[in-house]
Coordinates of C-alpha atoms in Angstrom, one line a residue:
Chain A
M150 CA 146.2 72.8 140.9
T151 CA 145.1 70.3 138.5
A152 CA 147.3 69.7 135.1
I153 CA 143.8 68.3 133.6
E154 CA 140.0 68.9 134.4
V155 CA 137.9 68.9 132.7
N156 CA 133.5 69.3 132.9
N157 CA 130.7 68.8 131.7
L158 CA 132.2 69.1 128.5
N159 CA 130.1 67.5 124.4
K160 CA 131.2 67.6 121.3
H161 CA 128.2 66.4 119.0
Y162 CA 128.4 66.3 115.3
G163 CA 124.2 67.2 113.9
D164 CA 123.1 63.8 115.5
F165 CA 126.3 62.2 116.4
H166 CA 128.3 63.1 120.1
A167 CA 130.5 61.9 119.8
I168 CA 131.7 63.1 123.5
K169 CA 128.9 62.9 125.7
N170 CA 129.4 65.1 129.1
V171 CA 132.4 63.6 129.8
S172 CA 134.2 65.0 133.2
I173 CA 137.3 63.7 134.6
E174 CA 140.3 65.5 137.1
V175 CA 143.9 64.5 136.4
E176 CA 146.3 65.5 139.7
Q177 CA 149.9 66.8 138.2
G178 CA 152.4 64.3 138.7
E179 CA 150.6 61.3 137.8
I180 CA 150.3 59.1 135.0
Y181 CA 146.6 58.9 134.3
G182 CA 144.9 56.5 132.1
F183 CA 142.3 57.0 129.4
V184 CA 140.9 53.4 127.9
G185 CA 138.2 52.8 125.4
P186 CA 137.6 51.4 122.8
N187 CA 138.0 52.6 119.4
G188 CA 136.1 54.8 118.1
S189 CA 134.4 55.4 122.0
G190 CA 135.9 58.8 122.1
K191 CA 139.1 59.1 123.0
S192 CA 141.1 60.7 120.4
T193 CA 137.7 63.4 120.1
L194 CA 138.1 64.4 123.4
I195 CA 142.1 65.5 123.4
R196 CA 141.5 66.7 119.9
S197 CA 138.7 68.9 121.8
I198 CA 141.4 69.9 124.5
L199 CA 144.0 70.5 122.0
G200 CA 142.1 72.7 120.6
L201 CA 141.9 71.0 116.5
L202 CA 138.1 70.6 117.4
K203 CA 136.0 73.2 118.6
T204 CA 133.2 72.0 121.3
T205 CA 129.7 72.2 121.7
S206 CA 129.4 72.9 125.2
G207 CA 131.5 72.8 128.7
S208 CA 134.9 73.7 129.6
A209 CA 138.7 72.5 129.7
S210 CA 141.3 73.8 131.9
I211 CA 145.0 73.3 132.1
L212 CA 147.2 73.1 134.9
G213 CA 144.9 76.5 135.5
M214 CA 144.5 77.6 132.5
D215 CA 141.1 78.0 129.8
A216 CA 141.7 75.2 127.3
L217 CA 139.9 76.4 125.2
K218 CA 140.5 80.0 124.6
N219 CA 144.4 80.7 125.3
G220 CA 144.9 77.3 123.9
A221 CA 149.1 79.0 122.4
E222 CA 149.0 79.3 126.0
V223 CA 148.8 76.0 127.2
R224 CA 149.9 74.3 124.4
E225 CA 153.3 76.1 125.2
L226 CA 153.5 73.1 128.4
I227 CA 151.4 70.5 126.2
G228 CA 153.7 67.4 124.5
Y229 CA 151.6 65.7 122.4
L230 CA 152.0 62.1 120.5
P231 CA 149.3 61.7 118.1
S232 CA 148.6 58.0 117.3
E233 CA 148.6 58.6 113.6
V234 CA 151.7 60.6 112.9
H235 CA 151.7 63.0 109.9
Y236 CA 154.6 64.4 108.2
Y237 CA 156.0 67.5 105.8
D238 CA 156.8 64.5 103.7
E239 CA 160.2 67.1 102.3
M240 CA 161.5 67.9 104.9
S241 CA 164.3 64.9 107.2
S242 CA 163.3 63.8 110.6
R243 CA 166.2 66.4 112.2
E244 CA 164.9 69.1 110.1
L245 CA 161.1 68.2 111.3
L246 CA 161.9 68.5 114.6
E247 CA 164.2 71.8 114.5
Y248 CA 161.0 73.2 113.2
S249 CA 158.5 71.7 115.7
A250 CA 161.7 73.7 118.3
R251 CA 161.5 76.6 116.9
F252 CA 157.6 77.0 118.1
Y253 CA 158.6 76.3 121.7
K254 CA 160.0 78.7 123.8
N255 CA 163.0 76.4 126.4
A256 CA 162.9 73.9 123.5
D257 CA 166.5 71.5 123.9
L258 CA 167.5 71.2 120.8
S259 CA 170.3 69.6 121.7
K260 CA 168.4 66.5 122.9
I261 CA 167.4 65.2 119.4
D262 CA 170.8 63.4 118.7
S263 CA 170.9 61.8 121.6
L264 CA 167.0 60.7 122.1
A265 CA 167.6 60.0 117.7
E266 CA 170.0 57.7 119.2
Y267 CA 167.8 56.5 122.2
F268 CA 165.5 55.4 120.1
Q269 CA 167.2 54.3 116.4
L270 CA 166.1 57.3 114.9
D271 CA 167.6 57.8 111.1
L272 CA 167.6 62.1 111.7
N273 CA 168.9 62.6 107.9
K274 CA 165.9 60.4 106.1
K275 CA 163.1 62.2 104.7
I276 CA 159.8 61.9 106.3
T277 CA 158.5 60.1 103.1
D278 CA 161.2 56.8 103.2
L279 CA 159.9 56.4 107.2
S280 CA 158.1 53.6 108.2
F281 CA 154.9 54.1 110.5
G282 CA 157.0 52.8 113.2
N283 CA 160.1 55.3 112.4
K284 CA 157.9 58.3 111.8
K285 CA 156.9 57.9 115.5
K286 CA 160.0 58.3 117.6
C287 CA 160.3 61.4 115.5
S288 CA 156.5 62.0 117.0
I289 CA 157.8 60.7 120.7
I290 CA 161.4 62.8 120.3
Q291 CA 159.2 66.2 119.4
S292 CA 156.8 65.7 121.7
V293 CA 159.4 66.1 125.1
L294 CA 162.1 67.8 123.7
H295 CA 160.0 71.3 125.3
Q296 CA 160.5 70.5 128.4
P297 CA 156.5 70.2 128.6
K298 CA 154.9 69.6 132.1
L299 CA 152.2 67.9 130.3
L300 CA 152.0 64.2 127.8
I301 CA 149.4 63.4 126.2
L302 CA 149.9 60.2 124.0
D303 CA 147.1 59.0 122.2
E304 CA 147.6 54.9 121.6
P305 CA 151.3 56.3 121.9
T306 CA 153.1 52.4 121.2
S307 CA 151.5 51.5 117.5
G308 CA 154.0 50.4 114.9
L309 CA 156.5 50.4 118.5
D310 CA 158.6 46.5 118.4
P311 CA 158.8 45.4 121.5
L312 CA 161.8 47.0 122.0
M313 CA 161.5 50.1 121.3
Q314 CA 157.8 49.9 123.4
N315 CA 160.2 49.2 126.7
R316 CA 162.1 52.2 126.1
F317 CA 159.8 54.4 125.2
F318 CA 158.1 53.6 129.0
D319 CA 161.3 54.1 131.1
L320 CA 161.7 58.2 128.9
I321 CA 158.0 58.2 130.5
E322 CA 158.7 57.1 133.6
E323 CA 161.6 59.1 134.1
E324 CA 159.8 62.6 132.2
N325 CA 156.9 61.4 134.7
K326 CA 159.9 61.5 137.7
K327 CA 160.7 64.8 136.5
G328 CA 157.3 65.9 137.3
T329 CA 155.9 65.5 134.2
T330 CA 152.0 64.5 134.2
V331 CA 151.1 62.0 131.4
F332 CA 147.6 61.7 130.0
F333 CA 147.9 57.8 128.2
S334 CA 145.2 57.1 125.9
S335 CA 145.8 53.0 125.0
H336 CA 142.7 50.0 124.5
I337 CA 145.3 48.1 125.5
L338 CA 145.3 47.7 129.1
S339 CA 148.5 45.6 129.6
E340 CA 149.8 49.2 128.8
I341 CA 147.5 51.3 131.1
Q342 CA 148.1 49.0 133.6
R343 CA 151.9 49.3 133.5
M344 CA 152.1 52.3 133.4
C345 CA 148.8 54.2 135.2
D346 CA 147.6 54.3 139.4
R347 CA 144.3 55.7 137.9
A348 CA 142.5 55.4 134.7
A349 CA 139.2 56.9 133.5
V350 CA 137.4 54.4 131.2
I351 CA 135.4 55.4 128.3
R352 CA 132.5 54.2 125.7
E353 CA 130.3 55.4 123.5
G354 CA 131.3 58.7 124.7
S355 CA 130.7 58.4 128.2
I356 CA 132.7 57.8 130.9
S357 CA 132.2 55.0 132.4
A358 CA 134.4 54.5 134.8
I359 CA 136.7 56.2 136.9
E360 CA 138.9 53.4 138.3
D361 CA 142.1 52.7 140.4
I362 CA 143.8 50.0 138.1
Q363 CA 143.7 46.9 141.1
V364 CA 140.9 46.9 140.6
L365 CA 140.6 47.5 136.7
L366 CA 142.7 44.2 137.4
E367 CA 140.7 42.0 139.8
K368 CA 138.1 42.9 137.0
Q369 CA 140.6 42.4 134.2
M370 CA 139.0 38.8 132.3
K371 CA 141.7 35.8 131.1
K372 CA 141.1 34.1 128.5
V373 CA 142.6 30.3 128.8
R374 CA 142.9 28.3 126.2
V375 CA 144.1 24.6 128.1
V376 CA 145.7 21.1 126.2
F377 CA 144.9 18.4 128.7
A378 CA 147.5 15.3 128.4
T379 CA 144.8 13.5 130.0
V380 CA 140.5 14.6 130.2
P381 CA 139.7 15.0 133.5
E382 CA 137.0 13.4 134.7
D383 CA 135.5 16.9 136.8
K384 CA 134.6 18.9 134.6
T385 CA 133.4 21.3 136.5
L386 CA 135.7 24.4 135.7
P387 CA 136.9 27.2 139.2
I388 CA 134.8 29.7 139.9
G389 CA 134.6 32.3 137.5
S390 CA 134.3 30.7 134.9
Q391 CA 132.3 31.0 131.8
H392 CA 131.9 30.4 128.5
E393 CA 133.5 27.3 127.8
K394 CA 133.9 25.4 124.8
W395 CA 135.8 21.5 124.8
N396 CA 137.5 20.1 122.0
D397 CA 138.4 16.8 122.7
S398 CA 141.3 17.8 124.8
K399 CA 141.3 21.0 124.3
L400 CA 139.3 23.1 126.5
S401 CA 139.1 27.3 126.5
F402 CA 136.7 29.6 128.5
E403 CA 137.3 32.7 129.8
F404 CA 138.4 33.0 133.5
V405 CA 137.5 36.1 136.1
G406 CA 138.2 36.2 139.0
P407 CA 141.6 35.9 141.9
V408 CA 144.6 34.8 139.9
G409 CA 145.3 32.2 141.9
V410 CA 142.1 30.5 141.5
L411 CA 142.9 29.8 137.6
I412 CA 146.7 29.0 138.4
D413 CA 145.4 26.7 141.6
W414 CA 143.4 24.9 139.4
L415 CA 145.8 24.4 136.3
S416 CA 148.4 23.4 139.0
K417 CA 146.0 20.1 139.4
Q418 CA 145.1 19.3 135.7
D419 CA 147.9 16.7 133.9
L420 CA 148.6 19.4 131.2
H421 CA 150.2 19.6 127.5
D422 CA 150.3 23.4 127.4
A423 CA 148.2 26.5 128.9
V424 CA 148.4 30.0 127.5
L425 CA 146.7 32.7 129.2
V426 CA 145.4 35.6 126.9
E427 CA 144.5 38.7 127.9
P428 CA 141.3 39.6 126.2
D429 CA 140.9 42.5 123.5
L430 CA 139.5 45.7 125.0
E431 CA 135.9 45.1 123.5
S432 CA 134.8 42.1 124.6
I433 CA 136.1 43.3 128.6
F434 CA 133.7 46.1 128.5
M435 CA 130.9 43.3 126.8
N436 CA 132.0 42.1 129.7
Y437 CA 131.6 44.6 132.0
Y438 CA 130.0 47.6 130.7
Q439 CA 127.4 45.7 129.0
Q440 CA 124.4 47.5 131.4
Chain B
M7 CA 153.5 87.3 113.2
N8 CA 155.0 83.3 113.7
K9 CA 158.4 83.7 112.3
N10 CA 159.3 79.9 111.9
L11 CA 156.1 79.7 110.0
Y12 CA 156.2 82.3 107.5
L13 CA 159.9 81.2 106.7
K14 CA 158.7 77.4 106.4
E15 CA 155.8 78.4 103.5
L16 CA 158.1 80.2 101.6
K17 CA 161.1 76.8 102.0
R18 CA 158.6 75.1 101.4
N19 CA 157.8 77.3 97.7
R20 CA 160.2 78.0 96.6
K21 CA 160.3 75.6 94.0
N22 CA 157.8 76.0 92.2
L23 CA 158.1 79.8 92.8
M24 CA 161.3 78.7 90.7
I25 CA 159.5 77.3 88.3
W26 CA 156.6 79.7 87.6
S27 CA 159.3 82.9 87.5
A28 CA 161.0 80.8 84.8
I29 CA 157.7 80.7 82.6
V30 CA 156.9 84.8 83.2
I31 CA 160.4 85.5 82.2
G32 CA 160.5 83.3 79.3
F33 CA 156.6 84.5 77.8
T34 CA 157.2 88.2 79.3
L35 CA 160.9 87.9 76.2
M36 CA 159.1 86.5 73.9
V37 CA 156.5 88.8 73.3
T38 CA 159.5 91.5 73.8
A39 CA 161.5 90.4 71.5
I40 CA 158.7 89.6 68.5
F41 CA 158.1 92.8 68.9
P42 CA 160.7 94.3 66.1
Y43 CA 159.4 91.7 63.7
M44 CA 155.6 92.7 64.6
A45 CA 156.8 96.8 63.6
E46 CA 158.0 96.1 60.1
M47 CA 154.9 94.1 58.6
G48 CA 153.1 97.3 60.6
D49 CA 151.3 97.7 57.6
N50 CA 150.3 94.3 56.6
I51 CA 148.6 94.1 59.7
T52 CA 147.1 97.6 59.7
V53 CA 144.6 95.3 57.1
L54 CA 144.4 93.0 58.1
M55 CA 143.1 94.6 61.5
D56 CA 141.0 96.7 59.4
S57 CA 139.5 92.7 58.8
I58 CA 138.0 91.8 61.8
P59 CA 135.1 92.5 63.5
A60 CA 134.8 95.8 66.0
E61 CA 133.5 93.8 68.8
L62 CA 136.3 91.6 68.8
G63 CA 139.0 93.8 68.7
K64 CA 137.3 95.2 71.3
A65 CA 136.6 91.6 73.0
L66 CA 140.9 90.7 72.3
G67 CA 142.0 94.1 73.4
V68 CA 143.9 94.5 70.5
D69 CA 143.2 97.3 67.9
A70 CA 144.9 98.9 64.9
D71 CA 148.0 100.4 67.4
T72 CA 148.8 97.5 68.6
W73 CA 151.4 97.0 66.3
S74 CA 152.8 100.3 66.6
S75 CA 154.3 100.6 69.2
I76 CA 155.8 97.5 71.8
L77 CA 153.8 99.5 74.7
G78 CA 150.6 98.2 72.9
F79 CA 151.9 95.5 71.7
Y80 CA 152.7 94.1 75.4
S81 CA 150.2 95.7 76.8
T82 CA 148.0 93.1 75.0
Y83 CA 149.6 90.2 76.2
Y84 CA 150.3 91.9 79.9
S85 CA 146.3 91.4 79.8
I86 CA 145.8 88.4 79.1
Y87 CA 149.0 85.8 79.4
I88 CA 151.2 87.3 81.9
I89 CA 148.5 88.8 84.1
L90 CA 146.9 85.7 84.2
L91 CA 150.1 83.2 84.4
V92 CA 150.9 85.5 87.4
S93 CA 147.3 84.9 88.9
I94 CA 147.3 81.9 88.5
Y95 CA 149.9 80.7 90.2
T96 CA 149.7 82.8 93.1
A97 CA 146.1 81.9 93.3
S98 CA 147.2 77.8 93.0
T99 CA 149.5 78.4 95.6
G100 CA 146.8 80.1 97.5
A101 CA 144.4 78.2 97.4
T102 CA 147.0 75.7 98.8
I103 CA 149.2 76.9 100.9
I104 CA 146.2 76.6 104.3
S105 CA 144.3 73.8 102.7
K106 CA 147.6 71.7 101.8
E107 CA 148.5 71.1 105.6
E108 CA 144.4 69.3 106.0
K109 CA 145.4 67.4 102.6
E110 CA 147.9 65.7 103.8
G111 CA 147.5 65.0 108.3
T112 CA 150.1 67.7 109.4
S113 CA 147.5 70.3 110.4
E114 CA 147.6 68.7 113.4
F115 CA 151.3 68.8 114.0
L116 CA 151.2 72.2 113.1
L117 CA 147.4 73.2 115.1
T118 CA 149.0 71.4 118.2
K119 CA 151.8 73.8 118.2
P120 CA 151.8 76.9 121.3
V121 CA 150.3 78.8 117.9
S122 CA 147.0 80.7 117.7
R123 CA 145.3 79.4 114.3
Q124 CA 145.5 82.6 114.1
T125 CA 148.6 83.9 114.1
I126 CA 148.4 81.0 111.8
V127 CA 146.4 82.3 109.0
F128 CA 148.3 85.6 109.1
S129 CA 152.2 83.9 109.3
K130 CA 150.9 81.9 105.4
L131 CA 149.1 84.9 104.4
M132 CA 152.0 86.5 104.4
S133 CA 154.3 84.4 103.3
L134 CA 152.1 84.1 100.6
F135 CA 152.2 87.4 99.9
T136 CA 155.5 87.9 100.1
L137 CA 155.4 85.2 97.3
S138 CA 153.3 86.9 95.2
L139 CA 155.4 89.9 94.8
I140 CA 158.6 88.5 94.7
I141 CA 157.1 87.2 91.1
F142 CA 155.1 90.4 90.6
A143 CA 158.4 91.9 91.1
I144 CA 161.0 89.9 88.6
Q145 CA 158.2 89.4 85.6
T146 CA 158.0 93.4 86.4
I147 CA 162.2 93.7 86.2
T148 CA 162.0 91.3 83.3
A149 CA 159.7 93.8 80.6
L150 CA 161.2 96.9 81.8
I151 CA 165.0 95.5 81.0
S152 CA 163.5 93.5 78.1
I153 CA 161.4 96.5 77.0
N154 CA 164.2 98.8 77.1
A155 CA 166.4 96.6 74.9
F156 CA 162.7 95.8 72.0
A157 CA 161.8 99.0 71.8
T158 CA 162.0 100.9 68.7
S159 CA 161.4 104.1 69.4
S160 CA 161.0 106.4 72.8
V161 CA 158.5 104.5 75.3
N162 CA 156.2 106.1 78.0
W163 CA 156.9 104.4 81.7
G164 CA 154.0 106.4 83.3
V165 CA 151.7 104.3 81.1
F166 CA 154.0 101.3 82.0
T167 CA 153.8 102.3 85.5
Q168 CA 149.9 102.4 85.9
M169 CA 149.5 99.6 83.7
H170 CA 151.7 97.0 85.8
L171 CA 150.2 98.8 89.1
S172 CA 146.7 97.6 87.5
G173 CA 147.5 94.6 87.1
L174 CA 149.5 93.9 90.7
I175 CA 146.1 95.1 91.8
I176 CA 144.3 92.3 90.1
I177 CA 146.8 89.8 91.3
L178 CA 146.4 90.0 94.5
F179 CA 142.6 90.3 94.3
F180 CA 142.8 86.5 92.3
T181 CA 145.0 85.5 95.5
A182 CA 143.3 86.2 97.7
A183 CA 139.8 84.9 95.9
G184 CA 142.0 81.5 96.1
V185 CA 142.5 81.1 99.3
L186 CA 139.0 81.7 100.0
I187 CA 137.7 79.2 97.7
S188 CA 139.8 76.3 99.6
M189 CA 138.1 76.9 102.6
F190 CA 135.2 76.3 101.3
V191 CA 135.9 73.6 98.6
T192 CA 137.5 69.7 100.3
P193 CA 140.8 69.5 100.7
K194 CA 141.5 66.6 98.2
K195 CA 140.8 68.4 95.5
N196 CA 143.1 69.1 93.3
F197 CA 142.5 73.1 93.1
M198 CA 144.3 73.7 89.9
G199 CA 141.0 73.7 87.6
I200 CA 139.0 75.8 89.9
V201 CA 141.9 78.4 89.6
V202 CA 142.5 78.7 86.3
G203 CA 139.0 78.9 85.3
M204 CA 138.0 81.3 87.5
T205 CA 140.9 83.8 86.2
F206 CA 140.5 82.7 82.3
G207 CA 136.4 83.0 82.7
T208 CA 136.3 86.4 85.0
Y209 CA 139.0 87.7 81.7
F210 CA 136.3 86.4 79.6
L211 CA 133.1 87.5 81.0
N212 CA 134.7 90.9 80.8
A213 CA 135.4 90.9 77.3
I214 CA 132.4 89.5 76.7
G215 CA 130.9 92.6 78.8
K216 CA 132.7 94.6 76.7
S217 CA 132.3 94.1 72.6
A218 CA 128.6 93.9 73.2
E219 CA 126.2 96.9 75.1
A220 CA 123.1 94.3 75.8
V221 CA 125.3 92.7 78.3
E222 CA 127.3 95.1 79.4
W223 CA 126.7 93.9 82.9
I224 CA 127.7 90.7 83.4
S225 CA 131.3 92.3 83.1
Y226 CA 131.1 93.3 86.5
I227 CA 131.2 90.4 88.1
S228 CA 135.3 90.5 86.3
P229 CA 137.7 92.0 88.1
F230 CA 139.1 93.2 85.3
R231 CA 135.9 95.3 84.4
Y232 CA 137.3 97.3 87.1
L233 CA 140.9 98.4 85.7
E234 CA 140.9 98.8 82.6
I235 CA 145.4 97.7 81.0
T236 CA 145.3 99.7 78.5
K237 CA 148.4 101.3 76.6
D238 CA 146.2 104.4 76.4
P239 CA 147.7 107.3 77.7
T240 CA 144.5 109.7 78.1
V241 CA 143.0 107.0 80.4
S242 CA 144.5 107.7 84.0
F243 CA 144.0 105.4 86.7
N244 CA 140.9 104.1 88.2
Y245 CA 141.5 104.5 92.3
V246 CA 137.7 103.9 93.1
G247 CA 138.6 100.9 91.1
A248 CA 141.2 98.9 92.6
L249 CA 139.7 100.2 95.9
I250 CA 136.6 97.9 95.4
L251 CA 139.3 95.4 94.3
L252 CA 141.3 95.8 97.7
V253 CA 138.2 96.0 99.4
I254 CA 136.2 93.0 98.0
A255 CA 140.3 90.9 98.4
G256 CA 140.2 92.3 102.2
G257 CA 137.2 91.2 102.7
M258 CA 137.6 87.6 101.4
L259 CA 140.6 87.0 103.7
Y260 CA 138.6 88.6 106.9
L261 CA 136.4 85.8 105.7
V262 CA 138.6 83.2 105.3
N263 CA 140.4 83.5 109.0
R264 CA 137.1 83.7 110.6
V265 CA 136.3 80.2 108.8
Y266 CA 138.9 79.3 109.9
M267 CA 139.1 80.1 113.6
K268 CA 135.9 77.8 113.9
K269 CA 137.1 74.6 111.6
D270 CA 137.6 71.3 113.3
I271 CA 140.7 70.1 111.9
A272 CA 139.6 66.2 111.6
G273 CA 141.8 63.8 112.7

């Protein structure tokens, strides 16, 4: 049985096709990445399979059940972490979490305190007084209280500081070890690389590739910025470099290819400073999925 | 019905209910407490009433008898102010009970819980009608006690019961209309203006229709046309009118469910 199976799903808003013939298959127990730039249809797909949006055509099943028809039963098995968290302002975090948990048959209320401590969330504060990051923590706890079989995470780390991001990843890995399937949507490629085995790439509403993360890594471009102590005579850059820009002793370029080649080349230079940056997803797509 | 959601809606609306109950209780007490003073002036007022054009008197539901008994006096205020006050509360609560989740972005939270949309609508309507019945009951009990306290002669309680039963049906009608409006008006709007306009507007449509025969048809748009609030013991309860209003209200709620089932919940 597959965890998620989406077949030729379409969602149109008048003439605008938010998602076009999307098909994906997520196996049980895997952490499946879902990458795409902002506005590419990631959230639309997630919201469609959760029943928030009424799809134009196509089918979606979750753990063997029709997600579009039997939404209520299907959602019993799902933990959902939205990208933007909106909760009832007048409630405290504890009230919100208890209210949320009471909707499920097998929610474990005793987990609230330990998880709140783990994420350093003050349960007595009103939602309206919580920062974006703290609302997110509340949402994370909310998504795992009922031991879901499938976790759907939409931009889960936005608003979390690096320490909390790491704790969050640890929690997700732990849940995954217990058998929970994770559907991880993000526009940050390094997160996907860290967490996932496979990833679907969505662009302008269509799946443009389903890749092994290893392949995605090799395709990944790095932005390189170096400051030379002595500018080399030979200005040829390693194979795989593009868009080079010289500015006196400063050089910036983009590099695609095995990282060893780049390191080799860098080690031969007389440098003051070198920076390798992961480009944003949009520029990666500009490079690889243009056609 | 989802009990969790039902109870949360009751809790969420409890402060508003208390405020509106206080207003309605205060108003009912004030109206009945004034009566003894008005009754003392009875004769003078009869003279005054004779000088008012009959059409205006009809439109406002007052005549010389209005000041002769506490029930007559009370019915004038009940049919205009009290029913409208309670309806404004219930209809505005109805207009926000579903749409508030969308306005504040919490519908994403609610609709990703293991409950169907139908259950959500039903549970919310159940809380709404519970709140409506609570405020109606509070007002009725206040009126019972205070009419009893300030009456100068014996009171025909049968007329009182009929009056309040008609009032209840009109209130339920407006409550359903409030929910329906919220399905078609963008949730960012403040519904209070629409609700006040709807309740007062239909009241005056009925008043205009009653006072001038040429435009009598206009009163049929108003729910007040179907259930007359009167102190006249010879007027019997209008079962047909009551049925018409309840059927229309039921139809409106059915439509609410249909619209909500198909709605896209935006992020």
